[in-house]
Structure formats: C-alpha cells, structure tokens
Amino acid sequence: MKPSIAEHNGFDVVWDACDGPGWDRLIGRAGLSSLEQSWPYGEAVAATARVRVARAVVHRHGEPAAMVQAFTRRIAGLGELVRIARGPLWFGDGCAA
C-alpha cells in the first residue's frame, strides 16, 4: 500500500509507511509504550477480529513526533468505526512548538 500523507497545523501524518522492523525501532524511541500499539498486537487483532490495521507516524518539522496504530471496522450502512487503544505514543516533547 502506498503511504498517504495529511497535513494539519504544522504536523504531517504519514499513514502506512513503516514495516514491522521500522515500527519496532520507533516504539523504542517512545520510551514507555503499550502492547496495543505494538506491531505484533496489530497483526494479531487484524487476523482475528475482522478489522483493518493502519499505522501512522506524525512528523513535526520533519522529525517523528508521535506514532499511532488504529483499527478500522466497516459497519454496514453507517461507514467505518476507528478504534485507537492507548495511543498515540509521543516522542519526548513532540507537541512543543
């Protein structure tokens, strides 16, 4: 899948650009993290719960500031439901201007 990029208030959100090892390296930068934001958890949930997993890295001034793993489920007639558990994970002072 080709990565998609969205911009908002100086933040660039890049969706689905990481592979497993790249995601793991970023998790290491976040310090404290949660199981729900790990690559293996996302793969397991996607394989068993009929959801699609999407992962994003949020950049500020060209540097990674945060990361998030989201689960999307299609609901007939209503659209999509997105769930983010225990995220996003921020790197240091990623929100600082």
PDB file of N, CA and C in Angstrom, residues 7-83:
ATOM      1  N   GLU A   7      -1.659  16.856   6.180  1.00  0.00           N
ATOM      2  CA  GLU A   7      -1.046  17.946   6.936  1.00  0.00           C
ATOM      3  C   GLU A   7      -2.108  18.644   7.774  1.00  0.00           C
ATOM      4  N   HIS A   8      -1.705  19.042   8.998  1.00  0.00           N
ATOM      5  CA  HIS A   8      -2.622  19.774   9.868  1.00  0.00           C
ATOM      6  C   HIS A   8      -1.824  20.549  10.904  1.00  0.00           C
ATOM      7  N   ASN A   9      -1.929  21.847  10.899  1.00  0.00           N
ATOM      8  CA  ASN A   9      -1.297  22.720  11.900  1.00  0.00           C
ATOM      9  C   ASN A   9       0.181  22.418  12.114  1.00  0.00           C
ATOM     10  N   GLY A  10       0.928  22.251  11.036  1.00  0.00           N
ATOM     11  CA  GLY A  10       2.365  22.024  11.154  1.00  0.00           C
ATOM     12  C   GLY A  10       2.762  20.585  11.397  1.00  0.00           C
ATOM     13  N   PHE A  11       1.791  19.705  11.529  1.00  0.00           N
ATOM     14  CA  PHE A  11       2.074  18.284  11.685  1.00  0.00           C
ATOM     15  C   PHE A  11       1.794  17.590  10.358  1.00  0.00           C
ATOM     16  N   ASP A  12       2.651  16.668   9.971  1.00  0.00           N
ATOM     17  CA  ASP A  12       2.419  15.811   8.817  1.00  0.00           C
ATOM     18  C   ASP A  12       2.139  14.410   9.339  1.00  0.00           C
ATOM     19  N   VAL A  13       1.050  13.811   8.912  1.00  0.00           N
ATOM     20  CA  VAL A  13       0.688  12.459   9.329  1.00  0.00           C
ATOM     21  C   VAL A  13       0.896  11.544   8.132  1.00  0.00           C
ATOM     22  N   VAL A  14       1.811  10.589   8.282  1.00  0.00           N
ATOM     23  CA  VAL A  14       2.130   9.662   7.201  1.00  0.00           C
ATOM     24  C   VAL A  14       1.582   8.293   7.586  1.00  0.00           C
ATOM     25  N   TRP A  15       0.608   7.817   6.807  1.00  0.00           N
ATOM     26  CA  TRP A  15      -0.053   6.548   7.091  1.00  0.00           C
ATOM     27  C   TRP A  15       0.597   5.412   6.333  1.00  0.00           C
ATOM     28  N   ASP A  16       0.797   4.293   7.013  1.00  0.00           N
ATOM     29  CA  ASP A  16       1.208   3.013   6.420  1.00  0.00           C
ATOM     30  C   ASP A  16       2.506   3.083   5.643  1.00  0.00           C
ATOM     31  N   ALA A  17       3.502   3.784   6.195  1.00  0.00           N
ATOM     32  CA  ALA A  17       4.804   3.879   5.554  1.00  0.00           C
ATOM     33  C   ALA A  17       5.850   2.985   6.221  1.00  0.00           C
ATOM     34  N   CYS A  18       5.558   2.451   7.403  1.00  0.00           N
ATOM     35  CA  CYS A  18       6.521   1.628   8.148  1.00  0.00           C
ATOM     36  C   CYS A  18       6.266   0.146   7.927  1.00  0.00           C
ATOM     37  N   ASP A  19       7.353  -0.608   7.976  1.00  0.00           N
ATOM     38  CA  ASP A  19       7.235  -2.061   8.062  1.00  0.00           C
ATOM     39  C   ASP A  19       7.418  -2.447   9.530  1.00  0.00           C
ATOM     40  N   GLY A  20       7.344  -3.727   9.833  1.00  0.00           N
ATOM     41  CA  GLY A  20       7.458  -4.190  11.211  1.00  0.00           C
ATOM     42  C   GLY A  20       8.729  -3.742  11.917  1.00  0.00           C
ATOM     43  N   PRO A  21       9.920  -3.978  11.318  1.00  0.00           N
ATOM     44  CA  PRO A  21      11.153  -3.550  11.993  1.00  0.00           C
ATOM     45  C   PRO A  21      11.226  -2.028  12.190  1.00  0.00           C
ATOM     46  N   GLY A  22      10.745  -1.259  11.217  1.00  0.00           N
ATOM     47  CA  GLY A  22      10.750   0.199  11.359  1.00  0.00           C
ATOM     48  C   GLY A  22       9.830   0.650  12.480  1.00  0.00           C
ATOM     49  N   TRP A  23       8.667  -0.003  12.588  1.00  0.00           N
ATOM     50  CA  TRP A  23       7.723   0.310  13.668  1.00  0.00           C
ATOM     51  C   TRP A  23       8.347  -0.009  15.024  1.00  0.00           C
ATOM     52  N   ASP A  24       9.026  -1.145  15.104  1.00  0.00           N
ATOM     53  CA  ASP A  24       9.679  -1.535  16.362  1.00  0.00           C
ATOM     54  C   ASP A  24      10.755  -0.530  16.767  1.00  0.00           C
ATOM     55  N   ARG A  25      11.509  -0.010  15.792  1.00  0.00           N
ATOM     56  CA  ARG A  25      12.530   0.998  16.111  1.00  0.00           C
ATOM     57  C   ARG A  25      11.879   2.252  16.680  1.00  0.00           C
ATOM     58  N   LEU A  26      10.755   2.661  16.095  1.00  0.00           N
ATOM     59  CA  LEU A  26      10.064   3.844  16.601  1.00  0.00           C
ATOM     60  C   LEU A  26       9.483   3.609  17.999  1.00  0.00           C
ATOM     61  N   ILE A  27       8.941   2.421  18.239  1.00  0.00           N
ATOM     62  CA  ILE A  27       8.426   2.087  19.584  1.00  0.00           C
ATOM     63  C   ILE A  27       9.542   2.263  20.614  1.00  0.00           C
ATOM     64  N   GLY A  28      10.749   1.856  20.257  1.00  0.00           N
ATOM     65  CA  GLY A  28      11.883   2.018  21.158  1.00  0.00           C
ATOM     66  C   GLY A  28      12.157   3.471  21.495  1.00  0.00           C
ATOM     67  N   ARG A  29      11.920   4.375  20.551  1.00  0.00           N
ATOM     68  CA  ARG A  29      12.134   5.810  20.785  1.00  0.00           C
ATOM     69  C   ARG A  29      11.077   6.406  21.699  1.00  0.00           C
ATOM     70  N   ALA A  30       9.917   5.778  21.752  1.00  0.00           N
ATOM     71  CA  ALA A  30       8.809   6.341  22.532  1.00  0.00           C
ATOM     72  C   ALA A  30       8.982   6.138  24.031  1.00  0.00           C
ATOM     73  N   GLY A  31       9.937   5.324  24.432  1.00  0.00           N
ATOM     74  CA  GLY A  31      10.089   5.062  25.861  1.00  0.00           C
ATOM     75  C   GLY A  31       8.997   4.118  26.323  1.00  0.00           C
ATOM     76  N   LEU A  32       8.197   4.557  27.290  1.00  0.00           N
ATOM     77  CA  LEU A  32       7.088   3.729  27.752  1.00  0.00           C
ATOM     78  C   LEU A  32       6.054   3.599  26.634  1.00  0.00           C
ATOM     79  N   SER A  33       5.649   2.385  26.376  1.00  0.00           N
ATOM     80  CA  SER A  33       4.647   2.162  25.341  1.00  0.00           C
ATOM     81  C   SER A  33       3.649   1.125  25.843  1.00  0.00           C
ATOM     82  N   SER A  34       2.702   0.794  25.006  1.00  0.00           N
ATOM     83  CA  SER A  34       1.691  -0.179  25.403  1.00  0.00           C
ATOM     84  C   SER A  34       1.637  -1.308  24.384  1.00  0.00           C
ATOM     85  N   LEU A  35       1.196  -2.454  24.840  1.00  0.00           N
ATOM     86  CA  LEU A  35       1.038  -3.616  23.962  1.00  0.00           C
ATOM     87  C   LEU A  35       0.137  -3.272  22.783  1.00  0.00           C
ATOM     88  N   GLU A  36      -0.916  -2.504  23.028  1.00  0.00           N
ATOM     89  CA  GLU A  36      -1.900  -2.195  21.986  1.00  0.00           C
ATOM     90  C   GLU A  36      -1.321  -1.397  20.826  1.00  0.00           C
ATOM     91  N   GLN A  37      -0.158  -0.796  20.999  1.00  0.00           N
ATOM     92  CA  GLN A  37       0.475  -0.042  19.916  1.00  0.00           C
ATOM     93  C   GLN A  37       1.602  -0.831  19.245  1.00  0.00           C
ATOM     94  N   SER A  38       1.819  -2.075  19.650  1.00  0.00           N
ATOM     95  CA  SER A  38       2.896  -2.876  19.069  1.00  0.00           C
ATOM     96  C   SER A  38       2.468  -3.506  17.743  1.00  0.00           C
ATOM     97  N   TRP A  39       3.437  -3.734  16.866  1.00  0.00           N
ATOM     98  CA  TRP A  39       3.176  -4.350  15.560  1.00  0.00           C
ATOM     99  C   TRP A  39       2.544  -5.736  15.700  1.00  0.00           C
ATOM    100  N   PRO A  40       3.118  -6.639  16.533  1.00  0.00           N
ATOM    101  CA  PRO A  40       2.520  -7.976  16.649  1.00  0.00           C
ATOM    102  C   PRO A  40       1.067  -7.938  17.140  1.00  0.00           C
ATOM    103  N   TYR A  41       0.754  -7.039  18.054  1.00  0.00           N
ATOM    104  CA  TYR A  41      -0.623  -6.917  18.531  1.00  0.00           C
ATOM    105  C   TYR A  41      -1.539  -6.516  17.380  1.00  0.00           C
ATOM    106  N   GLY A  42      -1.112  -5.552  16.594  1.00  0.00           N
ATOM    107  CA  GLY A  42      -1.910  -5.106  15.464  1.00  0.00           C
ATOM    108  C   GLY A  42      -2.155  -6.216  14.460  1.00  0.00           C
ATOM    109  N   GLU A  43      -1.128  -6.992  14.163  1.00  0.00           N
ATOM    110  CA  GLU A  43      -1.274  -8.093  13.219  1.00  0.00           C
ATOM    111  C   GLU A  43      -2.226  -9.162  13.763  1.00  0.00           C
ATOM    112  N   ALA A  44      -2.108  -9.456  15.057  1.00  0.00           N
ATOM    113  CA  ALA A  44      -2.974 -10.471  15.669  1.00  0.00           C
ATOM    114  C   ALA A  44      -4.433 -10.026  15.662  1.00  0.00           C
ATOM    115  N   VAL A  45      -4.684  -8.775  16.010  1.00  0.00           N
ATOM    116  CA  VAL A  45      -6.056  -8.271  16.021  1.00  0.00           C
ATOM    117  C   VAL A  45      -6.623  -8.262  14.602  1.00  0.00           C
ATOM    118  N   ALA A  46      -5.832  -7.819  13.648  1.00  0.00           N
ATOM    119  CA  ALA A  46      -6.308  -7.778  12.263  1.00  0.00           C
ATOM    120  C   ALA A  46      -6.637  -9.175  11.739  1.00  0.00           C
ATOM    121  N   ALA A  47      -5.888 -10.176  12.169  1.00  0.00           N
ATOM    122  CA  ALA A  47      -6.112 -11.548  11.699  1.00  0.00           C
ATOM    123  C   ALA A  47      -7.310 -12.222  12.360  1.00  0.00           C
ATOM    124  N   THR A  48      -7.706 -11.754  13.527  1.00  0.00           N
ATOM    125  CA  THR A  48      -8.751 -12.461  14.274  1.00  0.00           C
ATOM    126  C   THR A  48     -10.046 -11.678  14.477  1.00  0.00           C
ATOM    127  N   ALA A  49     -10.031 -10.380  14.284  1.00  0.00           N
ATOM    128  CA  ALA A  49     -11.195  -9.576  14.659  1.00  0.00           C
ATOM    129  C   ALA A  49     -11.883  -8.885  13.481  1.00  0.00           C
ATOM    130  N   ARG A  50     -11.579  -9.272  12.272  1.00  0.00           N
ATOM    131  CA  ARG A  50     -12.187  -8.670  11.083  1.00  0.00           C
ATOM    132  C   ARG A  50     -12.077  -7.147  11.074  1.00  0.00           C
ATOM    133  N   VAL A  51     -10.890  -6.654  11.382  1.00  0.00           N
ATOM    134  CA  VAL A  51     -10.610  -5.225  11.309  1.00  0.00           C
ATOM    135  C   VAL A  51      -9.389  -5.022  10.418  1.00  0.00           C
ATOM    136  N   ARG A  52      -9.241  -3.795   9.950  1.00  0.00           N
ATOM    137  CA  ARG A  52      -8.060  -3.415   9.189  1.00  0.00           C
ATOM    138  C   ARG A  52      -7.180  -2.592  10.115  1.00  0.00           C
ATOM    139  N   VAL A  53      -5.884  -2.872  10.093  1.00  0.00           N
ATOM    140  CA  VAL A  53      -4.966  -2.096  10.919  1.00  0.00           C
ATOM    141  C   VAL A  53      -4.289  -1.048  10.036  1.00  0.00           C
ATOM    142  N   ALA A  54      -4.185   0.164  10.566  1.00  0.00           N
ATOM    143  CA  ALA A  54      -3.484   1.250   9.892  1.00  0.00           C
ATOM    144  C   ALA A  54      -2.535   1.877  10.907  1.00  0.00           C
ATOM    145  N   ARG A  55      -1.356   2.225  10.432  1.00  0.00           N
ATOM    146  CA  ARG A  55      -0.347   2.794  11.333  1.00  0.00           C
ATOM    147  C   ARG A  55       0.128   4.121  10.763  1.00  0.00           C
ATOM    148  N   ALA A  56       0.316   5.093  11.650  1.00  0.00           N
ATOM    149  CA  ALA A  56       0.752   6.416  11.205  1.00  0.00           C
ATOM    150  C   ALA A  56       1.911   6.897  12.058  1.00  0.00           C
ATOM    151  N   VAL A  57       2.792   7.645  11.409  1.00  0.00           N
ATOM    152  CA  VAL A  57       3.844   8.371  12.105  1.00  0.00           C
ATOM    153  C   VAL A  57       3.549   9.849  11.891  1.00  0.00           C
ATOM    154  N   VAL A  58       3.499  10.591  12.987  1.00  0.00           N
ATOM    155  CA  VAL A  58       3.222  12.025  12.944  1.00  0.00           C
ATOM    156  C   VAL A  58       4.561  12.750  12.994  1.00  0.00           C
ATOM    157  N   HIS A  59       4.814  13.617  12.005  1.00  0.00           N
ATOM    158  CA  HIS A  59       6.056  14.379  11.941  1.00  0.00           C
ATOM    159  C   HIS A  59       5.785  15.845  12.256  1.00  0.00           C
ATOM    160  N   ARG A  60       6.725  16.466  12.919  1.00  0.00           N
ATOM    161  CA  ARG A  60       6.695  17.916  13.182  1.00  0.00           C
ATOM    162  C   ARG A  60       8.064  18.442  12.811  1.00  0.00           C
ATOM    163  N   HIS A  61       8.110  19.401  11.925  1.00  0.00           N
ATOM    164  CA  HIS A  61       9.369  19.963  11.430  1.00  0.00           C
ATOM    165  C   HIS A  61      10.262  18.865  10.847  1.00  0.00           C
ATOM    166  N   GLY A  62       9.661  17.895  10.176  1.00  0.00           N
ATOM    167  CA  GLY A  62      10.410  16.851   9.501  1.00  0.00           C
ATOM    168  C   GLY A  62      10.899  15.712  10.378  1.00  0.00           C
ATOM    169  N   GLU A  63      10.646  15.783  11.663  1.00  0.00           N
ATOM    170  CA  GLU A  63      11.099  14.740  12.592  1.00  0.00           C
ATOM    171  C   GLU A  63       9.898  13.995  13.170  1.00  0.00           C
ATOM    172  N   PRO A  64      10.025  12.682  13.401  1.00  0.00           N
ATOM    173  CA  PRO A  64       8.922  11.947  14.032  1.00  0.00           C
ATOM    174  C   PRO A  64       8.604  12.528  15.415  1.00  0.00           C
ATOM    175  N   ALA A  65       7.331  12.801  15.651  1.00  0.00           N
ATOM    176  CA  ALA A  65       6.883  13.346  16.929  1.00  0.00           C
ATOM    177  C   ALA A  65       5.978  12.372  17.675  1.00  0.00           C
ATOM    178  N   ALA A  66       5.299  11.481  16.923  1.00  0.00           N
ATOM    179  CA  ALA A  66       4.375  10.540  17.541  1.00  0.00           C
ATOM    180  C   ALA A  66       4.092   9.402  16.564  1.00  0.00           C
ATOM    181  N   MET A  67       3.497   8.361  17.102  1.00  0.00           N
ATOM    182  CA  MET A  67       3.069   7.227  16.270  1.00  0.00           C
ATOM    183  C   MET A  67       1.754   6.697  16.818  1.00  0.00           C
ATOM    184  N   VAL A  68       0.955   6.103  15.937  1.00  0.00           N
ATOM    185  CA  VAL A  68      -0.339   5.588  16.366  1.00  0.00           C
ATOM    186  C   VAL A  68      -0.740   4.406  15.490  1.00  0.00           C
ATOM    187  N   GLN A  69      -1.355   3.437  16.132  1.00  0.00           N
ATOM    188  CA  GLN A  69      -1.916   2.276  15.443  1.00  0.00           C
ATOM    189  C   GLN A  69      -3.429   2.320  15.627  1.00  0.00           C
ATOM    190  N   ALA A  70      -4.154   2.224  14.522  1.00  0.00           N
ATOM    191  CA  ALA A  70      -5.611   2.326  14.559  1.00  0.00           C
ATOM    192  C   ALA A  70      -6.235   1.102  13.914  1.00  0.00           C
ATOM    193  N   PHE A  71      -7.396   0.718  14.416  1.00  0.00           N
ATOM    194  CA  PHE A  71      -8.135  -0.423  13.881  1.00  0.00           C
ATOM    195  C   PHE A  71      -9.446   0.083  13.308  1.00  0.00           C
ATOM    196  N   THR A  72      -9.733  -0.299  12.069  1.00  0.00           N
ATOM    197  CA  THR A  72     -10.922   0.165  11.367  1.00  0.00           C
ATOM    198  C   THR A  72     -11.829  -1.007  11.062  1.00  0.00           C
ATOM    199  N   ARG A  73     -13.094  -0.829  11.369  1.00  0.00           N
ATOM    200  CA  ARG A  73     -14.102  -1.851  11.067  1.00  0.00           C
ATOM    201  C   ARG A  73     -15.237  -1.190  10.297  1.00  0.00           C
ATOM    202  N   ARG A  74     -15.618  -1.822   9.218  1.00  0.00           N
ATOM    203  CA  ARG A  74     -16.738  -1.337   8.415  1.00  0.00           C
ATOM    204  C   ARG A  74     -18.049  -1.774   9.065  1.00  0.00           C
ATOM    205  N   ILE A  75     -18.976  -0.818   9.190  1.00  0.00           N
ATOM    206  CA  ILE A  75     -20.292  -1.107   9.753  1.00  0.00           C
ATOM    207  C   ILE A  75     -21.317  -0.825   8.663  1.00  0.00           C
ATOM    208  N   ALA A  76     -22.016  -1.870   8.261  1.00  0.00           N
ATOM    209  CA  ALA A  76     -22.958  -1.780   7.149  1.00  0.00           C
ATOM    210  C   ALA A  76     -23.936  -0.622   7.332  1.00  0.00           C
ATOM    211  N   GLY A  77     -24.025   0.192   6.298  1.00  0.00           N
ATOM    212  CA  GLY A  77     -24.972   1.293   6.304  1.00  0.00           C
ATOM    213  C   GLY A  77     -24.543   2.521   7.084  1.00  0.00           C
ATOM    214  N   LEU A  78     -23.477   2.422   7.861  1.00  0.00           N
ATOM    215  CA  LEU A  78     -23.047   3.545   8.689  1.00  0.00           C
ATOM    216  C   LEU A  78     -21.687   4.108   8.306  1.00  0.00           C
ATOM    217  N   GLY A  79     -20.814   3.296   7.770  1.00  0.00           N
ATOM    218  CA  GLY A  79     -19.465   3.751   7.443  1.00  0.00           C
ATOM    219  C   GLY A  79     -18.428   2.939   8.182  1.00  0.00           C
ATOM    220  N   GLU A  80     -17.450   3.622   8.750  1.00  0.00           N
ATOM    221  CA  GLU A  80     -16.362   2.935   9.437  1.00  0.00           C
ATOM    222  C   GLU A  80     -16.245   3.401  10.877  1.00  0.00           C
ATOM    223  N   LEU A  81     -15.873   2.480  11.728  1.00  0.00           N
ATOM    224  CA  LEU A  81     -15.588   2.759  13.123  1.00  0.00           C
ATOM    225  C   LEU A  81     -14.079   2.609  13.299  1.00  0.00           C
ATOM    226  N   VAL A  82     -13.441   3.613  13.873  1.00  0.00           N
ATOM    227  CA  VAL A  82     -11.995   3.578  14.095  1.00  0.00           C
ATOM    228  C   VAL A  82     -11.743   3.522  15.591  1.00  0.00           C
ATOM    229  N   ARG A  83     -10.871   2.603  15.997  1.00  0.00           N
ATOM    230  CA  ARG A  83     -10.521   2.457  17.413  1.00  0.00           C
ATOM    231  C   ARG A  83      -9.019   2.615  17.573  1.00  0.00           C
TER     232      ARG A  83
END
